Amino acid sequence: MIISSGRSTIRSVVVALAVAALTVAGSVSVATRTTTAQAAVGPLAAAVEDEGVDCAVSGLPDLGSLPTNAKLPDPFKKLNGQTITSKSDWRCRRAEIKELAEKFVFGDKPAKPATVTGTVSNSTITVNVSHNGRSSSFSARVELPSGTGPFPAVVVVGGFGADTATIKAAGAAVISYDPLAVGREGTPRNNKQGAFYSIYGSSSSTGLLAAWGWGVSRIIDVIEQSDGRILKADAMGVTGCSRYGKGAFAIGVFDQRIALTMPIESGSAGVPIFRGIPGEGAQSLSSAYGEQPWLGDAFGSFTGSPNRLPVDTHEMVAMVAPRGLFIMDNPHIANLGPRSASVAALGGAEVYRALGAGDNITYWSDVQDGTHCANRSEWRTPLQNNIRKFLLKTGNEPGVIRISSRALGRLADWRDWSTPVLADGPTTPPPTTPPPTT
């Protein structure tokens, strides 16, 4: 890894990613880049929503037995206390983290319903869902780039903050997704509304972010079932800003068919580590939990005690690995928790590195304009590079970790674990088809 200054040149140091950005002076920003060759990681977007669906997860802790731990949980340590030793172990370790994230943070994101149908046209995607005698429908608008399809596509959550002009100019379609049709804001937790809750009940303990993710997964189902002449189901990205950045992050975390996840200024309940938010002065966890039912109902037990959480967002960053991840952040607004977000990125990047996929993650908070959800020139080139690499599959530019000194997090302050060297080892093939729906 090479750490160099941003716009002001003071020093360059060669260090490991784990200790990136420990010696920075003044207003210098930090750029970290992989300079060593990465091992082949195979296809990045999975063929199924959850590759670990067949992993037997046992030993999930109960709320009352959770210890207090101010350090970030070890993403490499299994629930049985053993540390994974091979890259093939990550699939089922990821399944454990997923179960922890659902149980304590987001609520359950159900698998594909019994029936999903719909249509894909040059302008619209329609989705119709039926499950256990209940049904719901929603739609999304499609904007195609110039040229001849089929096209990769980026789901833009909520309709603002994303640089859609650059996305289309790069050759990807834009799918404008209204998450509020699937999980409505402004509702009490015991009376949630929207297409998701029409299926699973208004008193479901699942939060809006997981519900929004369920909706995008159903859009991908419909694209998969189409004739493939318009959009490519195996070249999907997602992005969004602010509350919709929280949504974009959760969407990419939980659906492994998404090749490129791009949250923008996601703030509390998004990328920033929960443990870091109180000390940074970001929007408090109780405020984020109470503002909207974004997080699952179970998270209410942790708003004042995040150190009891058996999982944190660096592990959700890791859940995206080895797929493409481009986190865009704003160091000028402390309420967004950008320092805590940089720690989450650095912690998750350790898993990327251990899997031989360190070139597939980018974190960029080195920006001049402090306006929330602005389109920024600093992000345009990495956005183009990521679309070419993960959606068009015509590029291979390595990712960078570029952290502004305004909001510089130190992973070393937050971890008491080390990153293992994972052997290539035999790979247990993931399932190729979803299990039967119950």
XYZ file of C-alpha atoms in Angstrom:
438
model
C 0.000 0.000 0.000
C 1.245 3.494 -0.790
C 0.011 6.371 1.308
C 0.558 9.702 -0.345
C -0.748 13.158 0.287
C -3.756 14.547 -1.533
C -3.607 18.097 -2.863
C -0.826 19.162 -0.452
C 2.340 17.087 -0.661
C 4.053 16.432 2.666
C 5.144 12.812 2.795
C 4.795 9.392 1.227
C 5.097 6.243 3.271
C 4.843 2.569 2.378
C 2.754 0.736 4.939
C 0.165 -1.994 5.274
C -3.493 -1.157 4.779
C -4.196 -2.020 8.416
C -2.121 0.925 9.613
C -3.004 3.296 6.793
C -2.962 6.987 7.596
C -1.304 6.925 11.003
C 1.083 9.829 10.331
C -0.603 12.717 8.608
C -0.056 16.377 9.356
C -2.138 19.499 8.836
C -4.768 19.331 6.137
C -3.155 16.544 4.183
C -5.490 13.921 2.829
C -4.537 10.281 2.487
C -4.449 8.116 -0.608
C -3.945 4.379 -0.247
C -3.471 2.166 -3.259
C -2.731 -1.496 -3.771
C 0.565 -1.991 -5.532
C 0.915 -5.742 -5.309
C -0.825 -8.212 -7.573
C -4.055 -9.625 -6.180
C -4.932 -13.299 -6.370
C -7.713 -14.286 -8.718
C -11.067 -14.235 -6.951
C -13.299 -15.583 -9.703
C -16.581 -14.019 -10.788
C -17.418 -11.099 -8.528
C -21.200 -11.005 -8.796
C -22.726 -14.217 -7.506
C -25.323 -16.242 -9.359
C -27.594 -16.255 -6.303
C -28.767 -13.711 -3.765
C -27.077 -15.498 -0.857
C -24.208 -17.898 -1.518
C -24.131 -18.975 2.125
C -27.734 -20.099 2.313
C -26.646 -23.712 2.880
C -24.206 -22.868 5.706
C -25.277 -24.241 9.074
C -25.107 -21.261 11.442
C -25.242 -22.156 15.110
C -24.222 -20.490 18.344
C -25.852 -17.101 17.754
C -25.691 -15.240 21.065
C -28.769 -14.084 22.956
C -29.327 -10.458 23.846
C -28.868 -11.058 27.556
C -25.526 -12.836 27.170
C -23.722 -10.206 25.110
C -20.485 -8.920 26.659
C -19.309 -5.329 26.410
C -16.438 -4.879 23.955
C -15.209 -1.431 22.958
C -13.120 -2.918 20.142
C -14.495 -3.948 16.766
C -15.418 -7.634 16.582
C -12.945 -9.854 14.743
C -14.419 -10.511 11.276
C -12.246 -13.611 10.891
C -13.333 -15.318 14.145
C -16.223 -17.742 13.852
C -19.003 -18.040 16.394
C -17.266 -21.096 17.851
C -14.182 -19.001 18.593
C -11.984 -20.416 15.842
C -10.285 -18.189 13.280
C -10.840 -19.025 9.642
C -7.745 -20.289 7.836
C -8.671 -20.436 4.153
C -10.439 -18.235 1.639
C -13.079 -20.898 1.190
C -13.956 -20.516 4.898
C -15.153 -16.978 4.270
C -18.410 -18.054 2.614
C -19.810 -19.583 5.791
C -18.142 -17.024 8.073
C -19.991 -14.390 6.022
C -23.205 -16.324 6.646
C -22.588 -16.009 10.399
C -22.065 -12.256 10.117
C -25.243 -12.010 8.047
C -27.247 -13.774 10.757
C -25.793 -11.466 13.422
C -26.553 -8.382 11.324
C -30.135 -9.488 10.758
C -30.766 -10.520 14.375
C -29.350 -7.434 16.065
C -29.265 -4.618 13.468
C -31.522 -4.842 10.410
C -34.146 -7.507 11.049
C -34.644 -10.463 8.741
C -34.456 -9.971 4.997
C -36.592 -12.832 3.659
C -35.455 -14.951 0.733
C -37.168 -14.831 -2.648
C -40.962 -15.124 -2.242
C -42.965 -17.994 -3.693
C -43.894 -16.044 -6.832
C -42.127 -13.108 -8.439
C -43.223 -11.921 -11.879
C -42.887 -8.722 -13.834
C -41.790 -6.988 -16.988
C -38.718 -5.169 -18.260
C -39.020 -2.496 -20.952
C -36.874 0.380 -22.196
C -38.583 2.660 -19.675
C -40.033 0.607 -16.820
C -39.601 -2.452 -14.639
C -42.719 -3.836 -12.964
C -42.597 -6.256 -10.038
C -45.454 -8.448 -8.778
C -44.946 -10.583 -5.678
C -47.124 -13.265 -4.081
C -46.318 -15.197 -0.915
C -48.417 -17.089 1.632
C -51.663 -15.715 0.253
C -50.526 -12.085 0.189
C -49.453 -10.004 -2.784
C -47.952 -6.618 -3.601
C -46.598 -4.728 -6.605
C -44.259 -1.839 -7.365
C -42.335 -0.451 -10.329
C -39.128 1.396 -11.204
C -38.223 3.772 -14.023
C -35.469 2.845 -16.523
C -33.199 5.226 -18.451
C -30.953 3.606 -21.037
C -27.591 4.955 -22.193
C -26.792 5.439 -25.843
C -25.778 2.374 -27.809
C -27.100 -1.120 -28.195
C -28.082 -3.336 -25.274
C -28.181 -5.367 -23.246
C -26.806 -2.898 -20.707
C -25.455 -3.164 -17.192
C -27.554 -1.125 -14.783
C -27.189 0.916 -11.601
C -30.144 1.119 -9.236
C -30.363 4.695 -7.955
C -32.156 4.639 -4.624
C -34.372 7.622 -3.882
C -33.511 9.715 -6.913
C -30.944 12.249 -5.675
C -27.233 12.553 -4.935
C -26.042 10.114 -7.595
C -24.112 11.275 -10.668
C -26.526 9.718 -13.154
C -25.030 11.614 -16.091
C -21.647 9.958 -15.532
C -23.275 6.570 -14.974
C -25.098 6.721 -18.311
C -22.128 8.237 -20.125
C -20.046 5.285 -18.920
C -22.503 2.920 -20.620
C -24.777 1.780 -17.773
C -28.534 2.136 -17.517
C -30.097 3.926 -14.556
C -32.946 2.266 -12.663
C -34.719 4.896 -10.550
C -36.042 3.043 -7.508
C -38.522 4.577 -5.083
C -37.817 2.716 -1.834
C -40.758 4.356 -0.089
C -43.132 2.284 -2.220
C -41.586 -0.812 -0.619
C -41.017 0.521 2.917
C -42.637 3.836 3.741
C -41.079 6.376 6.071
C -43.135 8.245 8.654
C -44.785 5.133 10.049
C -44.647 3.733 13.594
C -42.719 0.535 14.142
C -45.876 -1.404 14.905
C -47.615 -0.272 11.722
C -45.042 -0.275 8.932
C -46.366 0.203 5.402
C -45.296 -0.532 1.824
C -45.008 -3.476 -0.540
C -42.686 -5.409 1.781
C -44.981 -5.094 4.780
C -48.033 -5.980 2.698
C -46.377 -9.398 2.359
C -44.732 -9.832 5.764
C -47.047 -7.825 8.000
C -47.148 -4.257 9.306
C -45.762 -5.368 12.678
C -42.722 -7.052 11.133
C -39.570 -6.337 13.141
C -37.598 -5.865 9.912
C -36.443 -2.282 9.359
C -36.839 -0.201 6.233
C -33.263 -0.693 5.023
C -33.659 -4.464 4.799
C -37.100 -3.996 3.255
C -35.664 -1.674 0.623
C -33.009 -4.290 -0.081
C -35.717 -6.932 -0.510
C -37.332 -4.720 -3.136
C -34.142 -4.371 -5.175
C -33.611 -8.127 -4.963
C -37.039 -8.621 -6.486
C -36.144 -6.190 -9.290
C -33.096 -8.338 -10.004
C -35.320 -11.439 -9.991
C -37.468 -9.882 -12.711
C -34.442 -8.876 -14.785
C -33.107 -12.439 -14.462
C -36.417 -13.801 -15.725
C -36.552 -11.422 -18.702
C -35.209 -12.289 -22.145
C -31.996 -10.373 -21.394
C -32.238 -8.082 -24.420
C -32.420 -4.854 -22.407
C -30.608 -5.254 -19.063
C -27.926 -7.609 -17.758
C -28.846 -9.242 -14.472
C -25.205 -10.194 -13.840
C -23.949 -6.595 -14.118
C -25.925 -4.705 -11.481
C -24.858 -1.813 -9.298
C -26.582 0.250 -6.610
C -26.087 3.768 -5.292
C -27.838 6.451 -3.265
C -27.088 9.362 -0.940
C -27.873 10.192 2.688
C -30.757 8.002 3.918
C -30.719 6.399 0.505
C -26.988 5.865 0.951
C -27.871 3.818 4.017
C -30.235 1.892 1.783
C -27.697 1.421 -1.013
C -25.176 0.056 1.483
C -27.638 -2.437 2.980
C -28.832 -3.474 -0.482
C -25.309 -4.328 -1.627
C -24.438 -6.025 1.656
C -27.293 -8.517 1.486
C -27.593 -9.379 -2.229
C -24.469 -10.983 -3.653
C -25.748 -10.633 -7.205
C -24.903 -6.927 -7.014
C -21.481 -6.433 -8.581
C -20.917 -2.830 -7.475
C -22.168 -1.109 -4.305
C -21.760 2.684 -4.061
C -23.152 4.357 -0.912
C -22.791 8.134 -0.691
C -22.608 10.056 2.623
C -24.665 7.396 4.360
C -24.235 8.603 7.952
C -25.440 6.888 11.118
C -27.160 3.564 10.316
C -25.063 3.427 7.149
C -21.325 2.780 6.775
C -19.922 4.405 9.989
C -19.031 1.990 12.782
C -21.680 2.085 15.500
C -19.001 2.099 18.204
C -17.432 5.283 16.845
C -20.544 7.405 16.430
C -20.927 8.598 20.066
C -17.355 9.871 20.266
C -17.411 11.564 16.868
C -20.468 13.692 17.438
C -22.391 12.179 14.547
C -26.161 11.755 14.582
C -26.733 9.680 17.672
C -27.832 6.081 17.365
C -30.987 6.849 19.340
C -31.785 9.690 16.937
C -31.191 7.550 13.861
C -33.224 4.712 15.366
C -36.076 7.028 16.313
C -36.115 9.279 13.252
C -37.402 6.507 10.985
C -37.697 2.717 11.367
C -34.606 2.293 9.173
C -32.990 -0.254 11.456
C -34.668 -3.379 12.765
C -36.658 -3.194 15.984
C -34.012 -5.219 17.858
C -31.441 -2.443 17.430
C -33.330 -0.392 20.015
C -31.486 -2.331 22.707
C -28.138 -0.923 21.516
C -28.744 2.781 20.898
C -27.077 3.636 24.205
C -24.655 0.732 24.328
C -23.160 -0.026 20.892
C -20.205 -1.746 22.574
C -22.523 -4.677 23.303
C -23.192 -5.302 19.619
C -21.655 -8.611 18.485
C -21.262 -7.160 14.983
C -20.340 -3.785 13.500
C -20.369 -2.153 10.092
C -16.772 -3.024 9.173
C -18.086 -6.585 8.949
C -20.898 -5.441 6.683
C -18.294 -3.797 4.461
C -16.589 -7.199 4.509
C -19.843 -8.917 3.500
C -19.585 -7.149 0.150
C -16.158 -8.709 -0.528
C -14.849 -9.621 -3.026
C -17.410 -7.628 -5.044
C -16.882 -4.013 -6.016
C -17.398 -1.394 -3.291
C -17.001 2.367 -3.753
C -17.823 4.362 -0.606
C -18.135 8.127 -1.081
C -18.039 10.318 2.017
C -18.149 13.949 3.137
C -15.504 14.958 5.730
C -17.018 18.421 6.208
C -20.151 17.283 8.097
C -19.372 15.575 11.407
C -23.036 14.628 11.809
C -22.497 12.086 8.999
C -19.824 10.234 10.975
C -17.136 10.291 8.255
C -14.306 9.383 10.630
C -16.229 6.330 11.813
C -16.993 5.492 8.189
C -13.299 5.535 7.307
C -12.648 3.066 10.144
C -15.387 0.797 8.789
C -13.793 0.931 5.350
C -10.312 0.201 6.694
C -11.592 -2.678 8.819
C -13.599 -4.224 5.992
C -10.683 -3.730 3.614
C -8.684 -6.153 5.766
C -11.088 -8.904 4.682
C -10.808 -7.796 1.063
C -7.037 -7.992 1.379
C -7.104 -11.418 3.031
C -9.276 -12.703 0.181
C -6.824 -11.356 -2.390
C -9.323 -8.709 -3.493
C -7.795 -5.554 -2.012
C -8.053 -3.805 -5.369
C -11.844 -4.062 -5.311
C -12.609 -1.539 -2.566
C -12.446 2.257 -2.781
C -13.139 4.756 0.003
C -12.970 8.445 -0.918
C -13.617 11.349 1.444
C -10.950 13.711 0.092
C -13.348 16.287 -1.393
C -13.439 20.090 -1.380
C -17.180 20.760 -1.555
C -18.935 20.186 1.771
C -22.478 20.396 0.387
C -24.456 17.307 1.352
C -25.153 14.998 -1.603
C -23.403 17.209 -4.153
C -22.031 15.714 -7.381
C -18.270 16.026 -6.978
C -15.566 16.152 -9.616
C -13.208 14.163 -7.354
C -15.509 11.139 -7.597
C -16.073 11.204 -11.354
C -12.977 9.273 -12.414
C -13.227 6.573 -9.717
C -16.932 6.231 -10.566
C -16.083 5.664 -14.219
C -13.304 3.251 -13.271
C -15.586 1.205 -11.022
C -18.335 0.981 -13.637
C -15.834 -0.134 -16.262
C -14.282 -2.696 -13.953
C -17.295 -4.270 -12.278
C -20.204 -3.654 -14.666
C -18.768 -3.316 -18.150
C -15.808 -5.597 -17.346
C -13.555 -3.556 -19.621
C -11.185 -2.118 -17.003
C -9.017 -3.179 -14.091
C -8.048 0.026 -12.305
C -7.214 -0.728 -8.650
C -9.280 0.820 -5.897
C -7.905 3.435 -3.517
C -8.444 4.402 0.103
C -8.321 8.194 0.071
C -9.239 9.674 3.439
C -9.376 13.383 4.169
C -7.423 14.458 7.238
C -10.564 16.319 8.315
C -12.094 12.975 9.254
C -9.251 10.513 9.546
C -9.998 7.303 11.404
C -7.351 4.967 12.799
C -8.182 1.294 12.574
C -5.406 0.553 15.082
C -7.440 2.347 17.772
C -10.394 0.058 17.221
C -9.081 -3.459 16.818
C -7.306 -6.020 18.964
C -7.231 -8.689 16.235
C -4.861 -9.316 13.376
C -5.503 -10.224 9.777
C -4.708 -13.877 9.022
C -3.047 -15.131 5.883
C -5.779 -17.205 4.284
C -4.767 -20.237 2.279
C -6.311 -20.771 -1.133
C -7.413 -24.257 -0.096
C -10.220 -26.327 -1.589
C -13.340 -24.381 -2.368
C -16.735 -25.683 -1.362
C -19.033 -24.831 -4.277
C -21.834 -22.465 -3.279
C -25.412 -23.363 -4.153
C -26.406 -22.631 -7.746
C -30.127 -22.432 -7.080
C -32.076 -20.979 -4.148
C -33.550 -23.441 -1.649
C -37.289 -24.078 -1.717
C -39.297 -21.238 -0.214
C -41.306 -22.074 2.870
